[in-house]
Short mmCIF file of C-alpha atoms in Angstrom, two decimals:
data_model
loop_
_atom_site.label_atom_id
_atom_site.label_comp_id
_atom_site.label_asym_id
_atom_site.label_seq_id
_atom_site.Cartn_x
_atom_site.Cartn_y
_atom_site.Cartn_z
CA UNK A 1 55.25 99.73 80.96
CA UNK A 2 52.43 101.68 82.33
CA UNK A 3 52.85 104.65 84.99
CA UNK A 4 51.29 105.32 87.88
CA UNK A 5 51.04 108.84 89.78
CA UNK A 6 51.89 108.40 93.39
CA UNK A 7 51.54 111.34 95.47
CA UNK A 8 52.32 110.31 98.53
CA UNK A 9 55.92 109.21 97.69
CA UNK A 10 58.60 111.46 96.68
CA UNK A 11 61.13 108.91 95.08
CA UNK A 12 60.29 106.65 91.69
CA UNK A 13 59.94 103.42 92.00
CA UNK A 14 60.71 100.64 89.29
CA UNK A 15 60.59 96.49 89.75
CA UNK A 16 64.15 94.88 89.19
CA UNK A 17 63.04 93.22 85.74
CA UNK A 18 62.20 96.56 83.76
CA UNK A 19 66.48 97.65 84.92
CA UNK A 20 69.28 96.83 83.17
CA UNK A 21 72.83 96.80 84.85
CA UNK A 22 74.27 99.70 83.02
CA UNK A 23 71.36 101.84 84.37
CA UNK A 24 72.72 101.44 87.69
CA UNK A 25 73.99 104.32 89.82
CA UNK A 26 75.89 102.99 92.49
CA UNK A 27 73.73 104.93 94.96
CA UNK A 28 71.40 103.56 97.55
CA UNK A 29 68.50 105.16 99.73
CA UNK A 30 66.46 103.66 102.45
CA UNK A 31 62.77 104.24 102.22
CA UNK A 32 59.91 102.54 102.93
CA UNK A 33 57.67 101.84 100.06
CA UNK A 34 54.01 101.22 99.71
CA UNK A 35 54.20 97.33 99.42
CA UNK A 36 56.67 96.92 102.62
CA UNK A 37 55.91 97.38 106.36
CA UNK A 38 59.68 98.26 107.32
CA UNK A 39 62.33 100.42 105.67
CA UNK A 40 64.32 98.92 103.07
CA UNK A 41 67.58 99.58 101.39
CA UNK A 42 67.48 100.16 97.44
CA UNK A 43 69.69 100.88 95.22
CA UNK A 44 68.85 103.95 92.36
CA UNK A 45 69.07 103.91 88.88
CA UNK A 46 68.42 106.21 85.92
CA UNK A 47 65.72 105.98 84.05
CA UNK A 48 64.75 107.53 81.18
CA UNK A 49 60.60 108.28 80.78
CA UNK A 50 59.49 108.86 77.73
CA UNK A 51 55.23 109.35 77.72
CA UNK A 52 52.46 111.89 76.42
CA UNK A 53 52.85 114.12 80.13
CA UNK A 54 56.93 114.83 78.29
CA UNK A 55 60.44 113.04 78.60
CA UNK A 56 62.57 113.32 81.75
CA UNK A 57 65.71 111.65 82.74
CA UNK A 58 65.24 111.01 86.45
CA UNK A 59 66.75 108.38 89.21
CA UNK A 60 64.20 105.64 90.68
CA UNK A 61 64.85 103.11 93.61
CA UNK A 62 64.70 99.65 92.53
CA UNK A 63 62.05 96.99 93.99
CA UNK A 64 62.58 93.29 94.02
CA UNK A 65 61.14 90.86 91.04
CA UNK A 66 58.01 89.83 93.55
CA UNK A 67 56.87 93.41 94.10
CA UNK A 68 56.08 93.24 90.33
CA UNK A 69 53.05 95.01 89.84
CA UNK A 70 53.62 95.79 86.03
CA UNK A 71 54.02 99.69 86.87
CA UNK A 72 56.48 102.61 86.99
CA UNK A 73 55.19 104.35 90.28
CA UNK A 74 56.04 108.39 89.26
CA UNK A 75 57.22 110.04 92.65
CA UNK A 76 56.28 113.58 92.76
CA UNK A 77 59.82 115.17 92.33
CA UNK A 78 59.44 113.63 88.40
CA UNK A 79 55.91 114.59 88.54
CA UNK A 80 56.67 118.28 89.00
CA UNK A 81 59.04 118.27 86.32
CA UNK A 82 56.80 117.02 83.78
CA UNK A 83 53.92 120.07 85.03
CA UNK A 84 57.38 121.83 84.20
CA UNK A 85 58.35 120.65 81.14
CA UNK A 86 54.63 121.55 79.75
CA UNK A 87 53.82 124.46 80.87
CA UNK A 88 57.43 126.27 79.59
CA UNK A 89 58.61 125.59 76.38
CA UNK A 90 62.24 126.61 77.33
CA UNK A 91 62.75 123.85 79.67
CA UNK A 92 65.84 121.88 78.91
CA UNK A 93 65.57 117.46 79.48
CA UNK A 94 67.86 117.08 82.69
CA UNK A 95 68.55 114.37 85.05
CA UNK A 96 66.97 115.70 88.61
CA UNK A 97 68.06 113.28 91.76
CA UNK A 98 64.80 112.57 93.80
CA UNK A 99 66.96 111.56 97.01
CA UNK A 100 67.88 114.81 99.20
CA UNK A 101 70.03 114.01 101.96
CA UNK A 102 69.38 116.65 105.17
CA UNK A 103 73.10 117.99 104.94
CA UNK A 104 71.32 119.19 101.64
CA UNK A 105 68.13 120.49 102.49
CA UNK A 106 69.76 122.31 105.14
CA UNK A 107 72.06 124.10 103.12
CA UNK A 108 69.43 125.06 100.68
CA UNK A 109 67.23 126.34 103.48
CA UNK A 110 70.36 128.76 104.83
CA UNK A 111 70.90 129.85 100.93
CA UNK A 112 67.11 130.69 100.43
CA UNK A 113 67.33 132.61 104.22
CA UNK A 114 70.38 134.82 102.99
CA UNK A 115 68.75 135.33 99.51
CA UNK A 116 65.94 136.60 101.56
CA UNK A 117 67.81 138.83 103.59
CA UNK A 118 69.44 140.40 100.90
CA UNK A 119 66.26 141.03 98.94
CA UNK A 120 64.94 142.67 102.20
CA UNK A 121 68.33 144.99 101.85
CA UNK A 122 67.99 146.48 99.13
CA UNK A 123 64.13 147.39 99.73
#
């Protein structure tokens, strides 16, 4: 299947026919995606990439058989972790989830604050 780079969305997207059940999650996510006009409900799987920019093992939201447009749209969560993956040689293959709910984000934002404040501390 080919990829395509899409940099305006932050999630992976892959047509129902490339998925096989056991690659199902049992997660969903609502998003809006670049073929629909309203926000949809999808469920995630993970998917496995395996192409010349490296091999990640990242979750993607799943569009219906007519959406088919023969291509695995990269988000740029997995897109960033390929530029990873080749510019250190250290990197370990790891699953990364693409969906970040705002409980989450918020919580990293107050542990990157307090990391802050303890850096200013100590100089």
């Amino acid at each position: 299947m080919k990829i395509l780079r899409d940099t305006g969305a932050t999630l992976d997207l892959i047509c129902n026919k490339y998925v096989k059940p056991h690659m199902y999650t049992n997660e969903k996510v609502w998003l809006r995606t670049p073929l629909e006009e309203s926000l949809i409900c999808l469920p995630l799987v993970e998917v496995e990439q395996d192409c010349e920019m490296g091999h990640v093992i990242t979750k993607a939201a799943v569009l219906r058989d007519s959406l088919d447009q023969g291509r695995y749209l990269l988000g740029n969560k997995t897109a960033a972790l390929l530029d990873d993956y080749k510019t250190k040689e250290d990197v370990q293959m790891h699953m990364i989830n693409a969906v970040q709910t705002r409980a989450q984000r918020k919580l990293l934002e107050m542990e990157n604050e307090i990391q802050s404040q303890s850096i200013e501390q100590f100089d």
